[in-house]
Amino acid sequence: MKTSTLDPVKGTPASRPVNRSNADGDDGGVLSRPAAWWDRARNFLSEVRNEMKRVTWPSRREVYATTVVVILVSVFFGLYLFSLDIVLNLVVNWIFRTFGAA
């Protein structure tokens, strides 16, 4: 059974074994970890900034229109559920009055 190693950066199977030591012979010990953490954080924030540049933001008019739709739908369903609750309450009270409550 062949097992493959994962490339730590891409998360995909590596084409060759991943060598964690650098040119100095350092194997990525405790002292190199903070620097690697800062490099990864800087890289992550740089990628976030690049992705945010590609985002298509809605216009003010689109935001206004969708907000109005959400408010109207919320009011409609609120009134619908309120009236359904009143009707069901009347039905249950009628059943209890007609057949007697336990």
mmCIF file of N, CA, C and O in Angstrom:
data_model
loop_
_atom_site.group_PDB
_atom_site.id
_atom_site.type_symbol
_atom_site.label_atom_id
_atom_site.label_comp_id
_atom_site.label_asym_id
_atom_site.label_seq_id
_atom_site.Cartn_x
_atom_site.Cartn_y
_atom_site.Cartn_z
ATOM 1 N N MET A 1 0.853 -1.175 0.000
ATOM 2 C CA MET A 1 0.000 0.000 0.000
ATOM 3 C C MET A 1 0.892 1.229 0.000
ATOM 4 O O MET A 1 1.740 1.397 0.851
ATOM 5 N N LYS A 2 0.675 2.112 -0.953
ATOM 6 C CA LYS A 2 1.487 3.309 -1.075
ATOM 7 C C LYS A 2 0.777 4.482 -0.402
ATOM 8 O O LYS A 2 -0.386 4.724 -0.633
ATOM 9 N N THR A 3 1.501 5.168 0.453
ATOM 10 C CA THR A 3 0.938 6.357 1.088
ATOM 11 C C THR A 3 1.664 7.564 0.536
ATOM 12 O O THR A 3 2.857 7.529 0.265
ATOM 13 N N SER A 4 0.946 8.636 0.340
ATOM 14 C CA SER A 4 1.558 9.850 -0.190
ATOM 15 C C SER A 4 1.591 10.908 0.899
ATOM 16 O O SER A 4 0.752 10.935 1.778
ATOM 17 N N THR A 5 2.566 11.774 0.799
ATOM 18 C CA THR A 5 2.647 12.899 1.726
ATOM 19 C C THR A 5 1.913 14.082 1.130
ATOM 20 O O THR A 5 1.844 14.235 -0.077
ATOM 21 N N LEU A 6 1.365 14.910 2.008
ATOM 22 C CA LEU A 6 0.653 16.089 1.554
ATOM 23 C C LEU A 6 1.589 17.280 1.538
ATOM 24 O O LEU A 6 2.431 17.444 2.422
ATOM 25 N N ASP A 7 1.461 18.077 0.520
ATOM 26 C CA ASP A 7 2.205 19.319 0.445
ATOM 27 C C ASP A 7 1.627 20.251 1.509
ATOM 28 O O ASP A 7 0.431 20.543 1.502
ATOM 29 N N PRO A 8 2.410 20.743 2.478
ATOM 30 C CA PRO A 8 1.855 21.538 3.576
ATOM 31 C C PRO A 8 1.276 22.870 3.125
ATOM 32 O O PRO A 8 0.406 23.419 3.777
ATOM 33 N N VAL A 9 1.705 23.410 2.005
ATOM 34 C CA VAL A 9 1.201 24.700 1.546
ATOM 35 C C VAL A 9 -0.109 24.537 0.790
ATOM 36 O O VAL A 9 -1.089 25.208 1.057
ATOM 37 N N LYS A 10 -0.131 23.600 -0.165
ATOM 38 C CA LYS A 10 -1.303 23.436 -1.024
ATOM 39 C C LYS A 10 -2.322 22.462 -0.460
ATOM 40 O O LYS A 10 -3.486 22.524 -0.811
ATOM 41 N N GLY A 11 -1.912 21.535 0.391
ATOM 42 C CA GLY A 11 -2.832 20.542 0.920
ATOM 43 C C GLY A 11 -3.128 19.448 -0.088
ATOM 44 O O GLY A 11 -4.059 18.673 0.078
ATOM 45 N N THR A 12 -2.339 19.371 -1.149
ATOM 46 C CA THR A 12 -2.522 18.342 -2.167
ATOM 47 C C THR A 12 -1.380 17.342 -2.060
ATOM 48 O O THR A 12 -0.335 17.647 -1.470
ATOM 49 N N PRO A 13 -1.550 16.161 -2.623
ATOM 50 C CA PRO A 13 -0.443 15.199 -2.558
ATOM 51 C C PRO A 13 0.807 15.767 -3.220
ATOM 52 O O PRO A 13 0.744 16.349 -4.307
ATOM 53 N N ALA A 14 1.922 15.637 -2.522
ATOM 54 C CA ALA A 14 3.184 16.176 -3.026
ATOM 55 C C ALA A 14 3.730 15.266 -4.113
ATOM 56 O O ALA A 14 3.589 14.047 -4.057
ATOM 57 N N SER A 15 4.363 15.875 -5.111
ATOM 58 C CA SER A 15 4.947 15.082 -6.180
ATOM 59 C C SER A 15 6.243 14.425 -5.724
ATOM 60 O O SER A 15 6.663 13.425 -6.270
ATOM 61 N N ARG A 16 6.856 14.989 -4.715
ATOM 62 C CA ARG A 16 8.068 14.415 -4.141
ATOM 63 C C ARG A 16 7.975 14.549 -2.629
ATOM 64 O O ARG A 16 7.175 15.343 -2.126
ATOM 65 N N PRO A 17 8.763 13.799 -1.886
ATOM 66 C CA PRO A 17 8.703 13.925 -0.419
ATOM 67 C C PRO A 17 9.006 15.352 0.015
ATOM 68 O O PRO A 17 9.858 16.022 -0.561
ATOM 69 N N VAL A 18 8.284 15.798 1.015
ATOM 70 C CA VAL A 18 8.452 17.152 1.509
ATOM 71 C C VAL A 18 9.672 17.196 2.412
ATOM 72 O O VAL A 18 9.753 16.484 3.407
ATOM 73 N N ASN A 19 10.649 18.038 2.065
ATOM 74 C CA ASN A 19 11.855 18.194 2.855
ATOM 75 C C ASN A 19 11.676 19.418 3.727
ATOM 76 O O ASN A 19 11.563 20.528 3.237
ATOM 77 N N ARG A 20 11.645 19.237 5.025
ATOM 78 C CA ARG A 20 11.380 20.337 5.943
ATOM 79 C C ARG A 20 12.650 21.048 6.400
ATOM 80 O O ARG A 20 12.577 22.018 7.124
ATOM 81 N N SER A 21 13.807 20.584 6.032
ATOM 82 C CA SER A 21 15.026 21.269 6.448
ATOM 83 C C SER A 21 15.408 22.300 5.395
ATOM 84 O O SER A 21 15.158 22.131 4.214
ATOM 85 N N ASN A 22 16.039 23.373 5.864
ATOM 86 C CA ASN A 22 16.454 24.411 4.930
ATOM 87 C C ASN A 22 17.932 24.251 4.611
ATOM 88 O O ASN A 22 18.572 23.294 5.001
ATOM 89 N N ALA A 23 18.512 25.221 3.907
ATOM 90 C CA ALA A 23 19.895 25.108 3.451
ATOM 91 C C ALA A 23 20.889 25.076 4.607
ATOM 92 O O ALA A 23 21.972 24.529 4.476
ATOM 93 N N ASP A 24 20.555 25.657 5.756
ATOM 94 C CA ASP A 24 21.463 25.678 6.903
ATOM 95 C C ASP A 24 21.468 24.358 7.642
ATOM 96 O O ASP A 24 22.230 24.186 8.582
ATOM 97 N N GLY A 25 20.601 23.458 7.277
ATOM 98 C CA GLY A 25 20.494 22.200 7.998
ATOM 99 C C GLY A 25 19.519 22.298 9.155
ATOM 100 O O GLY A 25 19.332 21.355 9.905
ATOM 101 N N ASP A 26 18.882 23.475 9.309
ATOM 102 C CA ASP A 26 17.888 23.663 10.366
ATOM 103 C C ASP A 26 16.635 22.893 9.986
ATOM 104 O O ASP A 26 16.149 22.975 8.860
ATOM 105 N N ASP A 27 16.097 22.143 10.917
ATOM 106 C CA ASP A 27 14.934 21.306 10.617
ATOM 107 C C ASP A 27 13.627 22.000 10.966
ATOM 108 O O ASP A 27 12.601 21.362 11.084
ATOM 109 N N GLY A 28 13.623 23.315 11.101
ATOM 110 C CA GLY A 28 12.391 24.024 11.428
ATOM 111 C C GLY A 28 12.079 23.919 12.905
ATOM 112 O O GLY A 28 10.947 23.697 13.288
ATOM 113 N N GLY A 29 13.092 24.088 13.746
ATOM 114 C CA GLY A 29 12.922 23.950 15.189
ATOM 115 C C GLY A 29 12.125 25.088 15.788
ATOM 116 O O GLY A 29 11.481 25.874 15.109
ATOM 117 N N VAL A 30 12.213 25.192 17.101
ATOM 118 C CA VAL A 30 11.416 26.150 17.856
ATOM 119 C C VAL A 30 11.730 27.587 17.457
ATOM 120 O O VAL A 30 10.834 28.416 17.361
ATOM 121 N N LEU A 31 12.983 27.900 17.206
ATOM 122 C CA LEU A 31 13.351 29.275 16.899
ATOM 123 C C LEU A 31 12.886 29.728 15.516
ATOM 124 O O LEU A 31 12.709 30.911 15.279
ATOM 125 N N SER A 32 12.692 28.808 14.581
ATOM 126 C CA SER A 32 12.252 29.210 13.241
ATOM 127 C C SER A 32 10.733 29.278 13.133
ATOM 128 O O SER A 32 10.208 29.815 12.177
ATOM 129 N N ARG A 33 10.007 28.759 14.097
ATOM 130 C CA ARG A 33 8.545 28.744 14.020
ATOM 131 C C ARG A 33 7.909 30.137 14.082
ATOM 132 O O ARG A 33 6.999 30.409 13.321
ATOM 133 N N PRO A 34 8.346 31.051 14.980
ATOM 134 C CA PRO A 34 7.713 32.380 14.982
ATOM 135 C C PRO A 34 7.881 33.108 13.659
ATOM 136 O O PRO A 34 6.960 33.742 13.172
ATOM 137 N N ALA A 35 9.040 33.002 13.045
ATOM 138 C CA ALA A 35 9.255 33.663 11.754
ATOM 139 C C ALA A 35 8.356 33.054 10.689
ATOM 140 O O ALA A 35 7.784 33.758 9.864
ATOM 141 N N ALA A 36 8.215 31.744 10.704
ATOM 142 C CA ALA A 36 7.346 31.082 9.731
ATOM 143 C C ALA A 36 5.893 31.481 9.970
ATOM 144 O O ALA A 36 5.131 31.657 9.016
ATOM 145 N N TRP A 37 5.509 31.652 11.220
ATOM 146 C CA TRP A 37 4.134 32.057 11.536
ATOM 147 C C TRP A 37 3.864 33.445 10.973
ATOM 148 O O TRP A 37 2.822 33.696 10.381
ATOM 149 N N TRP A 38 4.812 34.379 11.161
ATOM 150 C CA TRP A 38 4.625 35.735 10.645
ATOM 151 C C TRP A 38 4.553 35.728 9.123
ATOM 152 O O TRP A 38 3.764 36.456 8.522
ATOM 153 N N ASP A 39 5.391 34.902 8.490
ATOM 154 C CA ASP A 39 5.368 34.822 7.027
ATOM 155 C C ASP A 39 4.032 34.286 6.538
ATOM 156 O O ASP A 39 3.466 34.795 5.571
ATOM 157 N N ARG A 40 3.512 33.266 7.206
ATOM 158 C CA ARG A 40 2.217 32.706 6.807
ATOM 159 C C ARG A 40 1.099 33.712 7.031
ATOM 160 O O ARG A 40 0.194 33.845 6.207
ATOM 161 N N ALA A 41 1.158 34.447 8.147
ATOM 162 C CA ALA A 41 0.120 35.445 8.436
ATOM 163 C C ALA A 41 0.173 36.569 7.408
ATOM 164 O O ALA A 41 -0.860 37.016 6.910
ATOM 165 N N ARG A 42 1.367 37.036 7.076
ATOM 166 C CA ARG A 42 1.518 38.087 6.076
ATOM 167 C C ARG A 42 1.009 37.612 4.716
ATOM 168 O O ARG A 42 0.306 38.336 4.004
ATOM 169 N N ASN A 43 1.341 36.380 4.354
ATOM 170 C CA ASN A 43 0.876 35.809 3.093
ATOM 171 C C ASN A 43 -0.647 35.701 3.080
ATOM 172 O O ASN A 43 -1.295 36.034 2.077
ATOM 173 N N PHE A 44 -1.220 35.247 4.178
ATOM 174 C CA PHE A 44 -2.677 35.126 4.270
ATOM 175 C C PHE A 44 -3.349 36.479 4.093
ATOM 176 O O PHE A 44 -4.302 36.628 3.325
ATOM 177 N N LEU A 45 -2.873 37.505 4.806
ATOM 178 C CA LEU A 45 -3.475 38.829 4.707
ATOM 179 C C LEU A 45 -3.307 39.426 3.312
ATOM 180 O O LEU A 45 -4.206 40.106 2.810
ATOM 181 N N SER A 46 -2.197 39.136 2.683
ATOM 182 C CA SER A 46 -1.990 39.603 1.310
ATOM 183 C C SER A 46 -2.996 38.942 0.368
ATOM 184 O O SER A 46 -3.572 39.597 -0.504
ATOM 185 N N GLU A 47 -3.237 37.638 0.544
ATOM 186 C CA GLU A 47 -4.216 36.942 -0.292
ATOM 187 C C GLU A 47 -5.631 37.438 -0.017
ATOM 188 O O GLU A 47 -6.441 37.545 -0.942
ATOM 189 N N VAL A 48 -5.935 37.755 1.236
ATOM 190 C CA VAL A 48 -7.258 38.301 1.565
ATOM 191 C C VAL A 48 -7.449 39.635 0.861
ATOM 192 O O VAL A 48 -8.509 39.895 0.270
ATOM 193 N N ARG A 49 -6.447 40.495 0.897
ATOM 194 C CA ARG A 49 -6.539 41.793 0.241
ATOM 195 C C ARG A 49 -6.748 41.630 -1.262
ATOM 196 O O ARG A 49 -7.582 42.310 -1.866
ATOM 197 N N ASN A 50 -6.027 40.703 -1.878
ATOM 198 C CA ASN A 50 -6.180 40.467 -3.317
ATOM 199 C C ASN A 50 -7.575 39.944 -3.641
ATOM 200 O O ASN A 50 -8.164 40.321 -4.659
ATOM 201 N N GLU A 51 -8.115 39.061 -2.814
ATOM 202 C CA GLU A 51 -9.476 38.543 -3.044
ATOM 203 C C GLU A 51 -10.514 39.647 -2.881
ATOM 204 O O GLU A 51 -11.491 39.705 -3.623
ATOM 205 N N MET A 52 -10.336 40.506 -1.889
ATOM 206 C CA MET A 52 -11.302 41.585 -1.652
ATOM 207 C C MET A 52 -11.336 42.560 -2.825
ATOM 208 O O MET A 52 -12.363 43.183 -3.079
ATOM 209 N N LYS A 53 -10.247 42.686 -3.566
ATOM 210 C CA LYS A 53 -10.238 43.547 -4.746
ATOM 211 C C LYS A 53 -11.102 42.960 -5.858
ATOM 212 O O LYS A 53 -11.605 43.686 -6.703
ATOM 213 N N ARG A 54 -11.268 41.639 -5.874
ATOM 214 C CA ARG A 54 -12.050 40.977 -6.920
ATOM 215 C C ARG A 54 -13.531 40.892 -6.598
ATOM 216 O O ARG A 54 -14.315 40.489 -7.449
ATOM 217 N N VAL A 55 -13.927 41.261 -5.398
ATOM 218 C CA VAL A 55 -15.324 41.150 -4.991
ATOM 219 C C VAL A 55 -16.155 42.178 -5.751
ATOM 220 O O VAL A 55 -15.759 43.328 -5.903
ATOM 221 N N THR A 56 -17.320 41.740 -6.218
ATOM 222 C CA THR A 56 -18.258 42.657 -6.862
ATOM 223 C C THR A 56 -19.253 43.112 -5.812
ATOM 224 O O THR A 56 -20.096 42.334 -5.367
ATOM 225 N N TRP A 57 -19.145 44.349 -5.401
ATOM 226 C CA TRP A 57 -20.008 44.866 -4.357
ATOM 227 C C TRP A 57 -21.317 45.351 -4.954
ATOM 228 O O TRP A 57 -21.333 45.918 -6.045
ATOM 229 N N PRO A 58 -22.447 45.142 -4.239
ATOM 230 C CA PRO A 58 -23.730 45.621 -4.773
ATOM 231 C C PRO A 58 -23.804 47.140 -4.702
ATOM 232 O O PRO A 58 -23.189 47.773 -3.845
ATOM 233 N N SER A 59 -24.606 47.694 -5.607
ATOM 234 C CA SER A 59 -24.782 49.144 -5.606
ATOM 235 C C SER A 59 -25.732 49.536 -4.471
ATOM 236 O O SER A 59 -26.406 48.693 -3.875
ATOM 237 N N ARG A 60 -25.788 50.819 -4.199
ATOM 238 C CA ARG A 60 -26.680 51.326 -3.148
ATOM 239 C C ARG A 60 -28.129 50.988 -3.480
ATOM 240 O O ARG A 60 -28.911 50.625 -2.612
ATOM 241 N N ARG A 61 -28.481 51.083 -4.754
ATOM 242 C CA ARG A 61 -29.848 50.791 -5.182
ATOM 243 C C ARG A 61 -30.208 49.315 -4.955
ATOM 244 O O ARG A 61 -31.306 48.997 -4.516
ATOM 245 N N GLU A 62 -29.268 48.409 -5.267
ATOM 246 C CA GLU A 62 -29.503 46.974 -5.049
ATOM 247 C C GLU A 62 -29.660 46.661 -3.564
ATOM 248 O O GLU A 62 -30.529 45.870 -3.175
ATOM 249 N N VAL A 63 -28.830 47.268 -2.733
ATOM 250 C CA VAL A 63 -28.923 47.053 -1.285
ATOM 251 C C VAL A 63 -30.262 47.556 -0.767
ATOM 252 O O VAL A 63 -30.938 46.887 0.030
ATOM 253 N N TYR A 64 -30.687 48.725 -1.223
ATOM 254 C CA TYR A 64 -31.964 49.291 -0.810
ATOM 255 C C TYR A 64 -33.115 48.381 -1.220
ATOM 256 O O TYR A 64 -34.008 48.087 -0.421
ATOM 257 N N ALA A 65 -33.098 47.901 -2.464
ATOM 258 C CA ALA A 65 -34.176 47.053 -2.976
ATOM 259 C C ALA A 65 -34.263 45.740 -2.201
ATOM 260 O O ALA A 65 -35.355 45.317 -1.802
ATOM 261 N N THR A 66 -33.141 45.099 -1.954
ATOM 262 C CA THR A 66 -33.182 43.825 -1.224
ATOM 263 C C THR A 66 -33.576 44.043 0.235
ATOM 264 O O THR A 66 -34.254 43.200 0.822
ATOM 265 N N THR A 67 -33.192 45.163 0.820
ATOM 266 C CA THR A 67 -33.588 45.460 2.192
ATOM 267 C C THR A 67 -35.098 45.645 2.290
ATOM 268 O O THR A 67 -35.745 45.126 3.210
ATOM 269 N N VAL A 68 -35.669 46.354 1.328
ATOM 270 C CA VAL A 68 -37.127 46.551 1.309
ATOM 271 C C VAL A 68 -37.835 45.206 1.154
ATOM 272 O O VAL A 68 -38.831 44.931 1.843
ATOM 273 N N VAL A 69 -37.327 44.345 0.292
ATOM 274 C CA VAL A 69 -37.937 43.021 0.098
ATOM 275 C C VAL A 69 -37.891 42.214 1.391
ATOM 276 O O VAL A 69 -38.880 41.591 1.782
ATOM 277 N N VAL A 70 -36.764 42.220 2.074
ATOM 278 C CA VAL A 70 -36.635 41.471 3.325
ATOM 279 C C VAL A 70 -37.619 41.999 4.365
ATOM 280 O O VAL A 70 -38.279 41.221 5.068
ATOM 281 N N ILE A 71 -37.747 43.311 4.487
ATOM 282 C CA ILE A 71 -38.665 43.897 5.470
ATOM 283 C C ILE A 71 -40.107 43.534 5.133
ATOM 284 O O ILE A 71 -40.884 43.127 6.017
ATOM 285 N N LEU A 72 -40.493 43.655 3.865
ATOM 286 C CA LEU A 72 -41.873 43.332 3.471
ATOM 287 C C LEU A 72 -42.199 41.853 3.680
ATOM 288 O O LEU A 72 -43.275 41.511 4.180
ATOM 289 N N VAL A 73 -41.287 40.972 3.320
ATOM 290 C CA VAL A 73 -41.521 39.542 3.517
ATOM 291 C C VAL A 73 -41.611 39.220 5.006
ATOM 292 O O VAL A 73 -42.456 38.419 5.430
ATOM 293 N N SER A 74 -40.778 39.843 5.822
ATOM 294 C CA SER A 74 -40.823 39.607 7.268
ATOM 295 C C SER A 74 -42.152 40.065 7.855
ATOM 296 O O SER A 74 -42.752 39.352 8.679
ATOM 297 N N VAL A 75 -42.635 41.228 7.432
ATOM 298 C CA VAL A 75 -43.923 41.725 7.920
ATOM 299 C C VAL A 75 -45.045 40.802 7.466
ATOM 300 O O VAL A 75 -45.935 40.447 8.250
ATOM 301 N N PHE A 76 -45.018 40.380 6.194
ATOM 302 C CA PHE A 76 -46.053 39.490 5.680
ATOM 303 C C PHE A 76 -46.118 38.196 6.479
ATOM 304 O O PHE A 76 -47.186 37.776 6.932
ATOM 305 N N PHE A 77 -44.973 37.533 6.651
ATOM 306 C CA PHE A 77 -44.983 36.264 7.376
ATOM 307 C C PHE A 77 -45.290 36.461 8.856
ATOM 308 O O PHE A 77 -45.897 35.595 9.492
ATOM 309 N N GLY A 78 -44.901 37.593 9.416
ATOM 310 C CA GLY A 78 -45.267 37.878 10.804
ATOM 311 C C GLY A 78 -46.771 37.980 10.965
ATOM 312 O O GLY A 78 -47.357 37.397 11.890
ATOM 313 N N LEU A 79 -47.431 38.725 10.073
ATOM 314 C CA LEU A 79 -48.898 38.844 10.128
ATOM 315 C C LEU A 79 -49.576 37.508 9.835
ATOM 316 O O LEU A 79 -50.572 37.149 10.474
ATOM 317 N N TYR A 80 -49.037 36.760 8.872
ATOM 318 C CA TYR A 80 -49.595 35.449 8.538
ATOM 319 C C TYR A 80 -49.534 34.507 9.741
ATOM 320 O O TYR A 80 -50.524 33.862 10.098
ATOM 321 N N LEU A 81 -48.387 34.415 10.380
ATOM 322 C CA LEU A 81 -48.243 33.514 11.528
ATOM 323 C C LEU A 81 -49.070 33.997 12.717
ATOM 324 O O LEU A 81 -49.599 33.178 13.479
ATOM 325 N N PHE A 82 -49.189 35.314 12.889
ATOM 326 C CA PHE A 82 -50.030 35.858 13.953
ATOM 327 C C PHE A 82 -51.486 35.457 13.742
ATOM 328 O O PHE A 82 -52.156 34.982 14.668
ATOM 329 N N SER A 83 -51.988 35.616 12.518
ATOM 330 C CA SER A 83 -53.387 35.248 12.248
ATOM 331 C C SER A 83 -53.585 33.743 12.346
ATOM 332 O O SER A 83 -54.614 33.278 12.857
ATOM 333 N N LEU A 84 -52.627 32.953 11.896
ATOM 334 C CA LEU A 84 -52.723 31.500 12.023
ATOM 335 C C LEU A 84 -52.756 31.093 13.494
ATOM 336 O O LEU A 84 -53.521 30.201 13.882
ATOM 337 N N ASP A 85 -51.960 31.751 14.321
ATOM 338 C CA ASP A 85 -51.947 31.469 15.752
ATOM 339 C C ASP A 85 -53.313 31.787 16.381
ATOM 340 O O ASP A 85 -53.820 31.012 17.193
ATOM 341 N N ILE A 86 -53.916 32.907 15.997
ATOM 342 C CA ILE A 86 -55.231 33.275 16.548
ATOM 343 C C ILE A 86 -56.286 32.259 16.132
ATOM 344 O O ILE A 86 -57.091 31.809 16.956
ATOM 345 N N VAL A 87 -56.274 31.854 14.850
ATOM 346 C CA VAL A 87 -57.259 30.881 14.361
ATOM 347 C C VAL A 87 -57.088 29.540 15.073
ATOM 348 O O VAL A 87 -58.068 28.933 15.530
ATOM 349 N N LEU A 88 -55.875 29.070 15.185
ATOM 350 C CA LEU A 88 -55.647 27.786 15.871
ATOM 351 C C LEU A 88 -56.017 27.884 17.349
ATOM 352 O O LEU A 88 -56.540 26.912 17.926
ATOM 353 N N ASN A 89 -55.763 29.019 17.975
ATOM 354 C CA ASN A 89 -56.157 29.210 19.369
ATOM 355 C C ASN A 89 -57.679 29.143 19.508
ATOM 356 O O ASN A 89 -58.202 28.512 20.442
ATOM 357 N N LEU A 90 -58.414 29.767 18.583
ATOM 358 C CA LEU A 90 -59.875 29.695 18.617
ATOM 359 C C LEU A 90 -60.373 28.266 18.423
ATOM 360 O O LEU A 90 -61.306 27.814 19.103
ATOM 361 N N VAL A 91 -59.748 27.537 17.510
ATOM 362 C CA VAL A 91 -60.144 26.140 17.263
ATOM 363 C C VAL A 91 -59.898 25.283 18.494
ATOM 364 O O VAL A 91 -60.763 24.495 18.913
ATOM 365 N N VAL A 92 -58.755 25.421 19.106
ATOM 366 C CA VAL A 92 -58.435 24.614 20.294
ATOM 367 C C VAL A 92 -59.366 24.979 21.438
ATOM 368 O O VAL A 92 -59.879 24.090 22.146
ATOM 369 N N ASN A 93 -59.635 26.267 21.652
ATOM 370 C CA ASN A 93 -60.571 26.674 22.705
ATOM 371 C C ASN A 93 -61.970 26.135 22.439
ATOM 372 O O ASN A 93 -62.670 25.708 23.365
ATOM 373 N N TRP A 94 -62.417 26.136 21.189
ATOM 374 C CA TRP A 94 -63.713 25.575 20.831
ATOM 375 C C TRP A 94 -63.775 24.082 21.139
ATOM 376 O O TRP A 94 -64.751 23.599 21.700
ATOM 377 N N ILE A 95 -62.683 23.366 20.826
ATOM 378 C CA ILE A 95 -62.645 21.917 21.124
ATOM 379 C C ILE A 95 -62.733 21.697 22.622
ATOM 380 O O ILE A 95 -63.464 20.816 23.093
ATOM 381 N N PHE A 96 -62.007 22.463 23.405
ATOM 382 C CA PHE A 96 -62.033 22.296 24.863
ATOM 383 C C PHE A 96 -63.412 22.637 25.435
ATOM 384 O O PHE A 96 -63.897 21.975 26.356
ATOM 385 N N ARG A 97 -64.054 23.688 24.925
ATOM 386 C CA ARG A 97 -65.394 24.044 25.415
ATOM 387 C C ARG A 97 -66.432 22.972 25.032
ATOM 388 O O ARG A 97 -67.313 22.639 25.802
ATOM 389 N N THR A 98 -66.303 22.447 23.814
ATOM 390 C CA THR A 98 -67.290 21.479 23.320
ATOM 391 C C THR A 98 -67.147 20.139 24.008
ATOM 392 O O THR A 98 -68.136 19.556 24.465
ATOM 393 N N PHE A 99 -65.934 19.610 24.118
ATOM 394 C CA PHE A 99 -65.730 18.275 24.668
ATOM 395 C C PHE A 99 -65.283 18.286 26.124
ATOM 396 O O PHE A 99 -65.120 17.230 26.722
ATOM 397 N N GLY A 100 -65.084 19.435 26.678
ATOM 398 C CA GLY A 100 -64.692 19.549 28.087
ATOM 399 C C GLY A 100 -63.185 19.374 28.244
ATOM 400 O O GLY A 100 -62.560 18.568 27.600
ATOM 401 N N ALA A 101 -62.635 20.175 29.115
ATOM 402 C CA ALA A 101 -61.209 20.086 29.387
ATOM 403 C C ALA A 101 -60.955 19.097 30.501
ATOM 404 O O ALA A 101 -61.752 18.934 31.394
ATOM 405 N N ALA A 102 -59.841 18.419 30.464
ATOM 406 C CA ALA A 102 -59.512 17.409 31.462
ATOM 407 C C ALA A 102 -59.032 18.031 32.743
ATOM 408 O O ALA A 102 -58.602 19.090 32.870
#
